[in-house]
Amino acid sequence: MNALRRLPPVVIALGATVVLLVLVVAGFVLLGGDQGRPLRPCSAALDAGPYGCVVFVSVEGSVDGRAAAEPQGGAITFRVERVDGRDRLIWSGDCNGGEGEVTVTRDAIRVGTTVSGQEACPGAGAVDSWAAGLFTGTVRVTQRDDATSELVHGDRRARFAQVIAPRS
């Protein structure tokens, strides 16, 4: 204890800050980072879909060329599952989501009528509205060199990273 008294208060505060930062980062990593919700395990329907056991997690987005905060930080996820020989797009936003039949080609996802799915909170949050506007009609898909996919619908542009769903 006498050794601590000889240290300047600035050094003690810096040490405490470093320890706290290490604990926060460790907790962030162990609890799944910023995904906000755990990924569902791979199912037979997901494995049979056109992408296999892949869930796409948003990295960034823009509207009319201006950065849009809504899709940042993994707030939007989507996957394509094959059920009874048909592909279904299932997306989730900040607390709500939707799903609908899709046709997947090399450079587009054609979304049929999307129905609201999980409604975890009343109304739609900003991310939910943003995602609903993205996953409408024909969405252009571009595979990028940095292992991400860019989706574009109208003035909405979002970049997604692929995450392998855990095996059940």
Coordinates of N, CA, C and O in Angstrom, one line a residue:
M1 N 0.8 -1.2 0.0 CA 0.0 0.0 0.0 C 0.9 1.3 0.0 O 0.5 2.2 -0.6
N2 N 2.0 1.2 0.7 CA 2.9 2.4 0.7 C 3.4 2.7 -0.7 O 3.7 3.8 -1.0
A3 N 3.6 1.6 -1.5 CA 4.1 1.9 -2.9 C 3.1 2.7 -3.7 O 3.5 3.5 -4.5
L4 N 1.8 2.4 -3.5 CA 0.8 3.2 -4.2 C 0.8 4.7 -3.8 O 0.5 5.6 -4.6
R5 N 1.1 5.0 -2.6 CA 1.2 6.4 -2.1 C 2.3 7.1 -2.7 O 2.2 8.4 -2.9
R6 N 3.3 6.4 -3.2 CA 4.5 7.1 -3.8 C 4.2 7.4 -5.3 O 4.9 8.2 -5.9
L7 N 3.2 6.7 -5.9 CA 2.9 7.0 -7.3 C 2.1 8.3 -7.4 O 1.2 8.5 -6.6
P8 N 2.3 9.0 -8.5 CA 1.5 10.2 -8.7 C 0.1 9.8 -9.0 O -0.2 8.7 -9.6
P9 N -0.9 10.6 -8.7 CA -2.3 10.2 -8.9 C -2.6 10.0 -10.4 O -3.5 9.2 -10.7
V10 N -1.9 10.7 -11.3 CA -2.1 10.5 -12.7 C -1.8 9.1 -13.1 O -2.5 8.5 -13.9
V11 N -0.7 8.5 -12.6 CA -0.3 7.2 -13.0 C -1.4 6.2 -12.4 O -1.7 5.2 -13.1
I12 N -1.9 6.4 -11.2 CA -2.9 5.5 -10.7 C -4.2 5.6 -11.5 O -4.8 4.5 -11.8
A13 N -4.6 6.8 -11.9 CA -5.8 6.9 -12.7 C -5.6 6.3 -14.1 O -6.5 5.6 -14.6
L14 N -4.4 6.4 -14.7 CA -4.1 5.8 -16.0 C -4.2 4.3 -15.8 O -4.8 3.6 -16.7
G15 N -3.6 3.7 -14.8 CA -3.6 2.3 -14.6 C -5.1 1.8 -14.4 O -5.5 0.7 -15.0
A16 N -5.9 2.5 -13.6 CA -7.3 2.1 -13.4 C -8.1 2.2 -14.7 O -8.9 1.3 -15.0
T17 N -7.8 3.2 -15.5 CA -8.5 3.3 -16.8 C -8.1 2.2 -17.8 O -9.0 1.6 -18.4
V18 N -6.8 1.8 -17.8 CA -6.4 0.7 -18.6 C -7.1 -0.6 -18.2 O -7.6 -1.4 -19.0
V19 N -7.1 -0.9 -16.9 CA -7.7 -2.1 -16.4 C -9.2 -2.1 -16.8 O -9.8 -3.1 -17.2
L20 N -9.9 -1.0 -16.6 CA -11.3 -0.9 -16.9 C -11.5 -1.1 -18.4 O -12.5 -1.9 -18.9
L21 N -10.7 -0.5 -19.3 CA -10.8 -0.7 -20.7 C -10.6 -2.2 -21.1 O -11.4 -2.7 -22.0
V22 N -9.7 -2.8 -20.5 CA -9.4 -4.3 -20.8 C -10.7 -5.1 -20.5 O -11.1 -5.9 -21.2
L23 N -11.3 -4.8 -19.3 CA -12.5 -5.5 -18.9 C -13.6 -5.3 -19.9 O -14.4 -6.2 -20.2
V24 N -13.8 -4.0 -20.3 CA -14.9 -3.7 -21.2 C -14.7 -4.4 -22.5 O -15.7 -5.0 -23.1
V25 N -13.5 -4.3 -23.1 CA -13.2 -5.0 -24.4 C -13.4 -6.5 -24.3 O -14.0 -7.1 -25.2
A26 N -12.9 -7.1 -23.2 CA -13.1 -8.5 -23.0 C -14.6 -8.9 -23.0 O -15.0 -9.9 -23.6
G27 N -15.4 -8.2 -22.2 CA -16.8 -8.4 -22.1 C -17.5 -8.3 -23.5 O -18.4 -9.1 -23.9
F28 N -17.1 -7.2 -24.2 CA -17.7 -7.0 -25.6 C -17.4 -8.2 -26.5 O -18.3 -8.6 -27.2
V29 N -16.2 -8.6 -26.5 CA -15.8 -9.8 -27.4 C -16.5 -11.0 -26.9 O -17.1 -11.8 -27.7
L30 N -16.5 -11.3 -25.6 CA -17.1 -12.6 -25.1 C -18.6 -12.6 -25.3 O -19.2 -13.7 -25.5
L31 N -19.2 -11.5 -25.3 CA -20.7 -11.4 -25.4 C -21.2 -11.3 -26.8 O -22.3 -11.0 -27.1
G32 N -20.3 -11.4 -27.8 CA -20.7 -11.4 -29.2 C -20.6 -10.0 -29.9 O -21.2 -9.8 -30.9
G33 N -19.8 -9.1 -29.3 CA -19.6 -7.8 -30.0 C -20.8 -7.0 -30.1 O -21.7 -7.0 -29.2
D34 N -21.0 -6.3 -31.2 CA -22.1 -5.4 -31.4 C -23.2 -6.0 -32.1 O -24.1 -5.2 -32.6
Q35 N -23.3 -7.3 -32.2 CA -24.4 -7.9 -33.0 C -25.8 -7.6 -32.4 O -26.8 -7.6 -33.0
G36 N -25.8 -7.5 -31.0 CA -27.1 -7.2 -30.4 C -27.9 -8.4 -30.2 O -28.8 -8.5 -29.3
R37 N -27.8 -9.4 -31.0 CA -28.6 -10.6 -30.9 C -27.7 -11.8 -31.4 O -27.0 -11.6 -32.4
P38 N -27.8 -12.9 -30.8 CA -27.0 -14.1 -31.3 C -27.5 -14.6 -32.6 O -28.7 -14.5 -32.9
L39 N -26.6 -15.1 -33.4 CA -27.0 -15.7 -34.7 C -27.7 -17.0 -34.5 O -27.2 -17.8 -33.6
R40 N -28.8 -17.3 -35.2 CA -29.4 -18.6 -35.1 C -28.5 -19.6 -35.7 O -27.8 -19.4 -36.6
P41 N -28.5 -20.8 -35.1 CA -27.7 -21.9 -35.6 C -28.1 -22.3 -37.0 O -29.3 -22.0 -37.4
C42 N -27.2 -22.8 -37.7 CA -27.5 -23.3 -39.1 C -28.5 -24.3 -39.1 O -28.5 -25.2 -38.2
S43 N -29.5 -24.2 -40.0 CA -30.6 -25.2 -40.1 C -30.5 -25.9 -41.5 O -29.7 -25.4 -42.3
A44 N -31.2 -26.9 -41.7 CA -31.2 -27.6 -43.0 C -31.7 -26.6 -44.1 O -31.2 -26.5 -45.2
A45 N -32.7 -25.7 -43.7 CA -33.2 -24.8 -44.7 C -32.2 -23.7 -45.0 O -32.0 -23.3 -46.2
L46 N -31.4 -23.2 -44.0 CA -30.4 -22.2 -44.3 C -29.3 -22.9 -45.1 O -28.8 -22.3 -46.0
D47 N -28.9 -24.1 -44.7 CA -27.8 -24.8 -45.4 C -28.2 -25.0 -46.9 O -27.3 -24.9 -47.8
A48 N -29.4 -25.2 -47.2 CA -29.9 -25.5 -48.5 C -30.1 -24.3 -49.4 O -30.2 -24.4 -50.6
G49 N -30.1 -23.1 -48.8 CA -30.3 -21.9 -49.5 C -29.1 -21.6 -50.4 O -28.1 -22.2 -50.4
P50 N -29.3 -20.6 -51.3 CA -28.2 -20.3 -52.3 C -26.9 -19.8 -51.7 O -25.9 -20.0 -52.4
Y51 N -26.9 -19.4 -50.5 CA -25.6 -18.9 -49.9 C -25.1 -19.9 -48.9 O -24.0 -19.7 -48.3
G52 N -25.8 -21.0 -48.6 CA -25.4 -21.9 -47.5 C -25.6 -21.3 -46.2 O -26.4 -20.4 -46.0
C53 N -24.9 -21.7 -45.2 CA -25.1 -21.3 -43.8 C -24.4 -19.9 -43.5 O -23.5 -19.8 -42.7
V54 N -24.8 -18.9 -44.3 CA -24.2 -17.6 -44.2 C -25.3 -16.6 -43.8 O -26.4 -16.6 -44.4
V55 N -25.0 -15.8 -42.9 CA -25.9 -14.7 -42.5 C -25.1 -13.4 -42.8 O -23.9 -13.3 -42.6
F56 N -25.7 -12.5 -43.4 CA -25.1 -11.2 -43.8 C -25.4 -10.1 -42.8 O -26.5 -9.9 -42.4
V57 N -24.3 -9.5 -42.3 CA -24.4 -8.5 -41.3 C -24.0 -7.1 -41.8 O -22.9 -7.0 -42.4
S58 N -24.8 -6.1 -41.6 CA -24.5 -4.8 -42.2 C -23.2 -4.2 -41.6 O -22.8 -4.4 -40.5
V59 N -22.4 -3.5 -42.5 CA -21.2 -2.9 -42.1 C -21.4 -1.4 -42.2 O -20.9 -0.6 -41.4
E60 N -22.0 -0.9 -43.3 CA -22.2 0.5 -43.5 C -23.3 0.7 -44.5 O -23.6 -0.2 -45.2
G61 N -23.8 1.9 -44.6 CA -24.8 2.2 -45.6 C -24.9 3.7 -45.9 O -24.3 4.5 -45.2
S62 N -25.6 4.0 -47.0 CA -25.8 5.4 -47.4 C -27.1 5.6 -48.1 O -27.7 4.7 -48.6
V63 N -27.6 6.8 -48.1 CA -28.8 7.2 -48.8 C -28.4 8.5 -49.6 O -27.9 9.4 -49.1
D64 N -28.6 8.4 -50.9 CA -28.2 9.5 -51.8 C -26.7 9.9 -51.7 O -26.3 11.0 -51.7
G65 N -25.9 8.9 -51.4 CA -24.4 9.1 -51.3 C -24.0 9.7 -50.0 O -22.8 9.8 -49.7
R66 N -24.9 9.9 -49.1 CA -24.6 10.4 -47.7 C -24.6 9.3 -46.7 O -25.5 8.4 -46.8
A67 N -23.6 9.2 -45.9 CA -23.6 8.1 -44.9 C -24.9 8.1 -44.1 O -25.4 9.1 -43.7
A68 N -25.4 6.9 -43.9 CA -26.6 6.7 -43.1 C -26.2 6.0 -41.8 O -25.7 4.9 -41.9
A69 N -26.5 6.5 -40.7 CA -26.2 5.9 -39.4 C -27.0 4.7 -39.1 O -26.5 3.8 -38.4
E70 N -28.2 4.6 -39.7 CA -29.1 3.5 -39.3 C -28.5 2.1 -39.5 O -28.6 1.3 -38.6
P71 N -27.9 1.7 -40.6 CA -27.4 0.4 -40.8 C -26.0 0.1 -40.2 O -25.5 -1.0 -40.4
Q72 N -25.5 1.0 -39.5 CA -24.1 0.8 -38.9 C -24.1 -0.2 -37.8 O -25.1 -0.5 -37.2
G73 N -22.9 -0.8 -37.6 CA -22.7 -1.7 -36.5 C -23.4 -3.0 -36.4 O -23.7 -3.5 -35.4
G74 N -23.7 -3.6 -37.6 CA -24.4 -4.9 -37.5 C -25.8 -4.8 -37.1 O -26.4 -5.8 -36.6
A75 N -26.5 -3.7 -37.3 CA -27.9 -3.6 -36.9 C -28.8 -4.3 -37.8 O -29.9 -4.6 -37.4
I76 N -28.4 -4.6 -39.1 CA -29.3 -5.3 -40.0 C -28.7 -6.6 -40.4 O -27.5 -6.6 -40.7
T77 N -29.4 -7.7 -40.3 CA -28.9 -9.0 -40.7 C -29.9 -9.5 -41.7 O -31.1 -9.2 -41.7
F78 N -29.5 -10.3 -42.7 CA -30.4 -11.1 -43.5 C -29.8 -12.4 -43.9 O -28.5 -12.6 -43.8
R79 N -30.6 -13.3 -44.2 CA -30.2 -14.7 -44.7 C -31.2 -15.1 -45.7 O -32.3 -14.6 -45.8
V80 N -30.8 -16.1 -46.5 CA -31.8 -16.7 -47.5 C -31.8 -18.2 -47.2 O -30.8 -18.9 -47.3
E81 N -33.0 -18.6 -46.9 CA -33.3 -20.0 -46.6 C -34.1 -20.7 -47.7 O -34.9 -20.0 -48.4
R82 N -34.0 -22.0 -47.9 CA -34.8 -22.7 -48.9 C -35.8 -23.5 -48.2 O -35.4 -24.4 -47.5
V83 N -37.1 -23.2 -48.4 CA -38.2 -23.9 -47.7 C -39.1 -24.5 -48.8 O -39.6 -23.7 -49.6
D84 N -39.3 -25.8 -48.8 CA -40.2 -26.4 -49.8 C -39.8 -26.0 -51.2 O -40.7 -25.7 -52.1
G85 N -38.5 -26.0 -51.5 CA -38.0 -25.7 -52.8 C -38.1 -24.2 -53.2 O -37.7 -23.8 -54.4
R86 N -38.5 -23.3 -52.3 CA -38.5 -21.9 -52.6 C -37.6 -21.1 -51.7 O -37.5 -21.5 -50.5
D87 N -36.9 -20.1 -52.2 CA -36.0 -19.3 -51.4 C -36.8 -18.2 -50.7 O -37.7 -17.6 -51.2
R88 N -36.4 -18.0 -49.4 CA -37.1 -16.9 -48.6 C -36.0 -16.1 -48.0 O -35.0 -16.5 -47.4
L89 N -36.1 -14.7 -48.1 CA -35.3 -13.8 -47.5 C -35.8 -13.5 -46.1 O -37.0 -13.2 -46.0
I90 N -35.0 -13.5 -45.1 CA -35.4 -13.2 -43.8 C -34.5 -12.1 -43.2 O -33.3 -12.3 -43.2
W91 N -35.0 -11.0 -42.9 CA -34.2 -9.9 -42.4 C -34.6 -9.4 -41.0 O -35.7 -9.6 -40.6
S92 N -33.7 -8.8 -40.3 CA -34.0 -8.3 -39.0 C -33.3 -6.9 -38.9 O -32.2 -6.7 -39.4
G93 N -34.0 -6.0 -38.2 CA -33.4 -4.7 -38.0 C -33.1 -4.5 -36.5 O -32.6 -5.4 -35.9
D94 N -33.4 -3.3 -36.0 CA -33.1 -3.0 -34.6 C -34.0 -3.8 -33.7 O -33.6 -4.3 -32.6
C95 N -35.3 -4.0 -34.0 CA -36.1 -4.9 -33.1 C -37.2 -5.6 -33.9 O -37.9 -6.4 -33.4
N96 N -37.4 -5.2 -35.2 CA -38.4 -5.9 -36.0 C -37.8 -6.4 -37.2 O -36.6 -6.2 -37.5
G97 N -38.5 -7.1 -38.0 CA -38.0 -7.7 -39.3 C -39.1 -8.1 -40.2 O -40.2 -7.8 -40.0
G98 N -38.7 -8.8 -41.2 CA -39.7 -9.3 -42.2 C -39.1 -10.5 -43.0 O -37.9 -10.8 -42.9
E99 N -40.0 -11.1 -43.8 CA -39.5 -12.1 -44.7 C -40.4 -12.2 -45.9 O -41.6 -11.7 -45.8
G100 N -39.9 -12.7 -46.9 CA -40.7 -12.9 -48.2 C -39.9 -13.8 -49.2 O -38.8 -14.0 -49.0
E101 N -40.7 -14.3 -50.1 CA -40.0 -15.1 -51.2 C -39.1 -14.2 -52.0 O -39.3 -13.1 -52.2
V102 N -38.0 -14.9 -52.4 CA -37.0 -14.2 -53.2 C -36.5 -15.1 -54.4 O -36.6 -16.3 -54.3
T103 N -36.0 -14.4 -55.4 CA -35.3 -15.1 -56.4 C -33.9 -14.6 -56.4 O -33.7 -13.3 -56.4
V104 N -32.9 -15.4 -56.3 CA -31.5 -15.0 -56.2 C -30.8 -15.3 -57.5 O -30.8 -16.4 -57.9
T105 N -30.1 -14.3 -58.1 CA -29.3 -14.5 -59.2 C -27.9 -14.0 -58.8 O -27.6 -13.6 -57.7
R106 N -27.0 -14.1 -59.8 CA -25.6 -13.8 -59.5 C -25.5 -12.3 -59.1 O -24.6 -12.0 -58.3
D107 N -26.3 -11.4 -59.6 CA -26.1 -10.0 -59.4 C -27.4 -9.3 -58.8 O -27.4 -8.1 -58.8
A108 N -28.4 -10.1 -58.4 CA -29.6 -9.4 -57.9 C -30.3 -10.4 -57.0 O -30.2 -11.6 -57.0
I109 N -31.1 -9.7 -56.1 CA -32.1 -10.4 -55.3 C -33.4 -9.8 -55.6 O -33.6 -8.6 -55.5
R110 N -34.3 -10.6 -56.1 CA -35.7 -10.1 -56.4 C -36.6 -10.5 -55.3 O -36.9 -11.6 -55.1
V111 N -37.1 -9.5 -54.5 CA -37.9 -9.7 -53.4 C -39.3 -9.6 -53.7 O -39.8 -8.6 -54.3
G112 N -40.1 -10.7 -53.4 CA -41.5 -10.7 -53.6 C -42.2 -9.9 -52.5 O -41.5 -9.0 -51.8
T113 N -43.4 -10.1 -52.2 CA -44.1 -9.4 -51.1 C -43.5 -9.8 -49.8 O -43.4 -10.9 -49.5
T114 N -43.1 -8.8 -49.1 CA -42.4 -9.0 -47.8 C -43.5 -8.8 -46.7 O -44.3 -7.9 -46.7
V115 N -43.5 -9.8 -45.8 CA -44.5 -9.7 -44.7 C -43.7 -9.4 -43.4 O -42.5 -9.9 -43.3
S116 N -44.2 -8.6 -42.5 CA -43.6 -8.4 -41.3 C -43.5 -9.6 -40.5 O -44.5 -10.4 -40.4
G117 N -42.4 -9.9 -39.9 CA -42.1 -11.1 -39.2 C -42.1 -10.8 -37.7 O -43.1 -10.3 -37.1
Q118 N -40.9 -11.0 -37.1 CA -40.8 -10.8 -35.7 C -41.0 -9.3 -35.3 O -40.3 -8.5 -35.8
E119 N -41.9 -9.1 -34.5 CA -42.2 -7.7 -34.0 C -41.8 -7.7 -32.5 O -42.7 -8.0 -31.7
A120 N -40.6 -7.4 -32.2 CA -40.1 -7.4 -30.8 C -40.5 -6.1 -30.1 O -40.4 -6.0 -28.9
C121 N -40.8 -5.0 -30.9 CA -41.1 -3.8 -30.2 C -42.3 -3.1 -31.1 O -42.4 -3.4 -32.2
P122 N -43.1 -2.3 -30.4 CA -44.2 -1.7 -31.2 C -43.7 -0.7 -32.2 O -42.7 0.0 -32.0
G123 N -44.4 -0.6 -33.3 CA -44.0 0.3 -34.4 C -42.7 -0.2 -35.0 O -42.2 -1.3 -34.8
A124 N -42.1 0.7 -35.8 CA -40.9 0.4 -36.5 C -39.8 1.4 -36.1 O -40.1 2.6 -36.0
G125 N -38.6 0.9 -35.8 CA -37.5 1.8 -35.5 C -36.9 2.3 -36.7 O -37.3 1.9 -37.8
A126 N -35.9 3.2 -36.6 CA -35.3 3.8 -37.8 C -34.6 2.7 -38.6 O -34.6 2.8 -39.9
V127 N -34.0 1.7 -38.0 CA -33.3 0.7 -38.8 C -34.3 -0.2 -39.5 O -34.1 -0.6 -40.6
D128 N -35.4 -0.5 -38.8 CA -36.4 -1.3 -39.5 C -37.0 -0.6 -40.7 O -37.1 -1.3 -41.8
S129 N -37.3 0.6 -40.7 CA -37.8 1.4 -41.8 C -36.7 1.4 -42.9 O -37.0 1.2 -44.1
W130 N -35.4 1.6 -42.5 CA -34.4 1.7 -43.5 C -34.2 0.3 -44.2 O -34.1 0.3 -45.4
A131 N -34.2 -0.8 -43.5 CA -34.1 -2.1 -44.0 C -35.3 -2.5 -44.9 O -35.1 -3.1 -46.0
A132 N -36.5 -2.1 -44.5 CA -37.7 -2.4 -45.3 C -37.6 -1.7 -46.6 O -38.0 -2.3 -47.6
G133 N -37.0 -0.5 -46.7 CA -36.9 0.2 -47.9 C -35.8 -0.5 -48.8 O -35.8 -0.4 -50.0
L134 N -34.8 -1.1 -48.2 CA -33.7 -1.7 -48.9 C -34.2 -3.0 -49.5 O -33.9 -3.3 -50.7
F135 N -34.9 -3.8 -48.8 CA -35.3 -5.2 -49.2 C -36.7 -5.1 -49.9 O -37.7 -5.7 -49.4
T136 N -36.8 -4.3 -51.0 CA -38.0 -4.2 -51.7 C -37.7 -4.3 -53.2 O -36.7 -3.7 -53.7
G137 N -38.5 -5.0 -53.9 CA -38.3 -5.1 -55.4 C -37.0 -5.8 -55.7 O -36.6 -6.8 -55.1
T138 N -36.3 -5.3 -56.7 CA -35.1 -5.8 -57.2 C -33.9 -5.1 -56.5 O -33.8 -3.9 -56.6
V139 N -33.1 -5.8 -55.8 CA -31.9 -5.3 -55.1 C -30.7 -5.8 -55.8 O -30.5 -7.0 -56.0
R140 N -29.9 -4.8 -56.3 CA -28.7 -5.2 -57.0 C -27.6 -5.7 -56.0 O -27.5 -5.1 -54.9
V141 N -26.9 -6.7 -56.3 CA -25.9 -7.3 -55.4 C -24.5 -7.3 -56.1 O -24.4 -7.8 -57.3
T142 N -23.5 -6.7 -55.5 CA -22.2 -6.7 -56.0 C -21.3 -7.4 -55.0 O -21.2 -6.9 -53.9
Q143 N -20.5 -8.4 -55.4 CA -19.5 -9.0 -54.5 C -18.3 -8.1 -54.7 O -17.8 -7.9 -55.8
R144 N -17.7 -7.7 -53.5 CA -16.6 -6.8 -53.5 C -15.3 -7.6 -53.3 O -15.3 -8.7 -52.7
D145 N -14.2 -6.9 -53.6 CA -12.9 -7.6 -53.4 C -12.5 -7.7 -51.9 O -11.7 -8.5 -51.5
D146 N -13.2 -6.9 -51.0 CA -12.8 -7.0 -49.6 C -13.7 -8.0 -48.8 O -13.9 -7.9 -47.6
A147 N -14.3 -9.0 -49.6 CA -15.1 -10.1 -49.0 C -16.4 -9.6 -48.4 O -16.9 -10.2 -47.5
T148 N -16.9 -8.5 -48.9 CA -18.2 -8.0 -48.5 C -19.1 -8.0 -49.8 O -18.6 -8.1 -50.9
S149 N -20.4 -7.8 -49.5 CA -21.4 -7.7 -50.6 C -22.1 -6.3 -50.5 O -22.4 -5.9 -49.4
E150 N -22.3 -5.7 -51.6 CA -22.9 -4.4 -51.6 C -24.3 -4.6 -52.2 O -24.5 -5.1 -53.3
L151 N -25.4 -4.1 -51.4 CA -26.7 -4.2 -51.9 C -27.2 -2.8 -52.2 O -26.9 -1.9 -51.4
V152 N -27.9 -2.6 -53.3 CA -28.4 -1.3 -53.7 C -29.8 -1.4 -54.2 O -30.1 -2.2 -55.0
H153 N -30.6 -0.6 -53.6 CA -32.0 -0.4 -54.1 C -32.4 1.1 -54.1 O -32.4 1.7 -53.0
G154 N -32.6 1.6 -55.2 CA -32.9 3.0 -55.3 C -31.7 3.9 -54.8 O -30.6 3.7 -55.2
D155 N -32.0 4.7 -53.9 CA -31.0 5.6 -53.3 C -30.3 5.0 -52.1 O -29.4 5.6 -51.4
R156 N -30.7 3.8 -51.7 CA -30.2 3.1 -50.5 C -29.0 2.1 -50.9 O -29.2 1.4 -51.9
R157 N -27.9 2.2 -50.2 CA -26.8 1.4 -50.5 C -26.3 0.9 -49.2 O -26.1 1.7 -48.3
A158 N -26.0 -0.4 -49.1 CA -25.5 -1.0 -47.8 C -24.5 -2.1 -48.1 O -24.6 -2.8 -49.1
R159 N -23.5 -2.1 -47.3 CA -22.4 -3.1 -47.4 C -22.6 -4.1 -46.3 O -22.8 -3.7 -45.1
F160 N -22.5 -5.4 -46.6 CA -22.7 -6.5 -45.7 C -21.5 -7.4 -45.7 O -21.0 -7.7 -46.7
A161 N -21.1 -7.9 -44.5 CA -20.1 -8.9 -44.4 C -20.8 -10.2 -44.2 O -21.9 -10.3 -43.6
Q162 N -20.2 -11.3 -44.6 CA -20.7 -12.7 -44.4 C -20.3 -13.2 -43.1 O -19.1 -13.1 -42.7
V163 N -21.2 -13.8 -42.3 CA -20.9 -14.5 -41.1 C -21.4 -15.9 -41.2 O -22.5 -16.1 -41.5
I164 N -20.5 -16.9 -40.9 CA -20.9 -18.3 -41.0 C -21.8 -18.6 -39.8 O -21.3 -18.4 -38.6
A165 N -23.0 -19.1 -40.0 CA -23.8 -19.4 -38.9 C -23.3 -20.6 -38.1 O -22.7 -21.5 -38.7
P166 N -23.4 -20.6 -36.8 CA -22.8 -21.8 -36.1 C -23.6 -23.0 -36.4 O -24.8 -22.9 -36.6
R167 N -23.0 -24.1 -36.3 CA -23.7 -25.4 -36.6 C -24.5 -25.8 -35.3 O -24.0 -25.6 -34.2
S168 N -25.7 -26.3 -35.5 CA -26.5 -26.7 -34.4 C -26.1 -28.0 -33.8 O -25.4 -28.8 -34.3

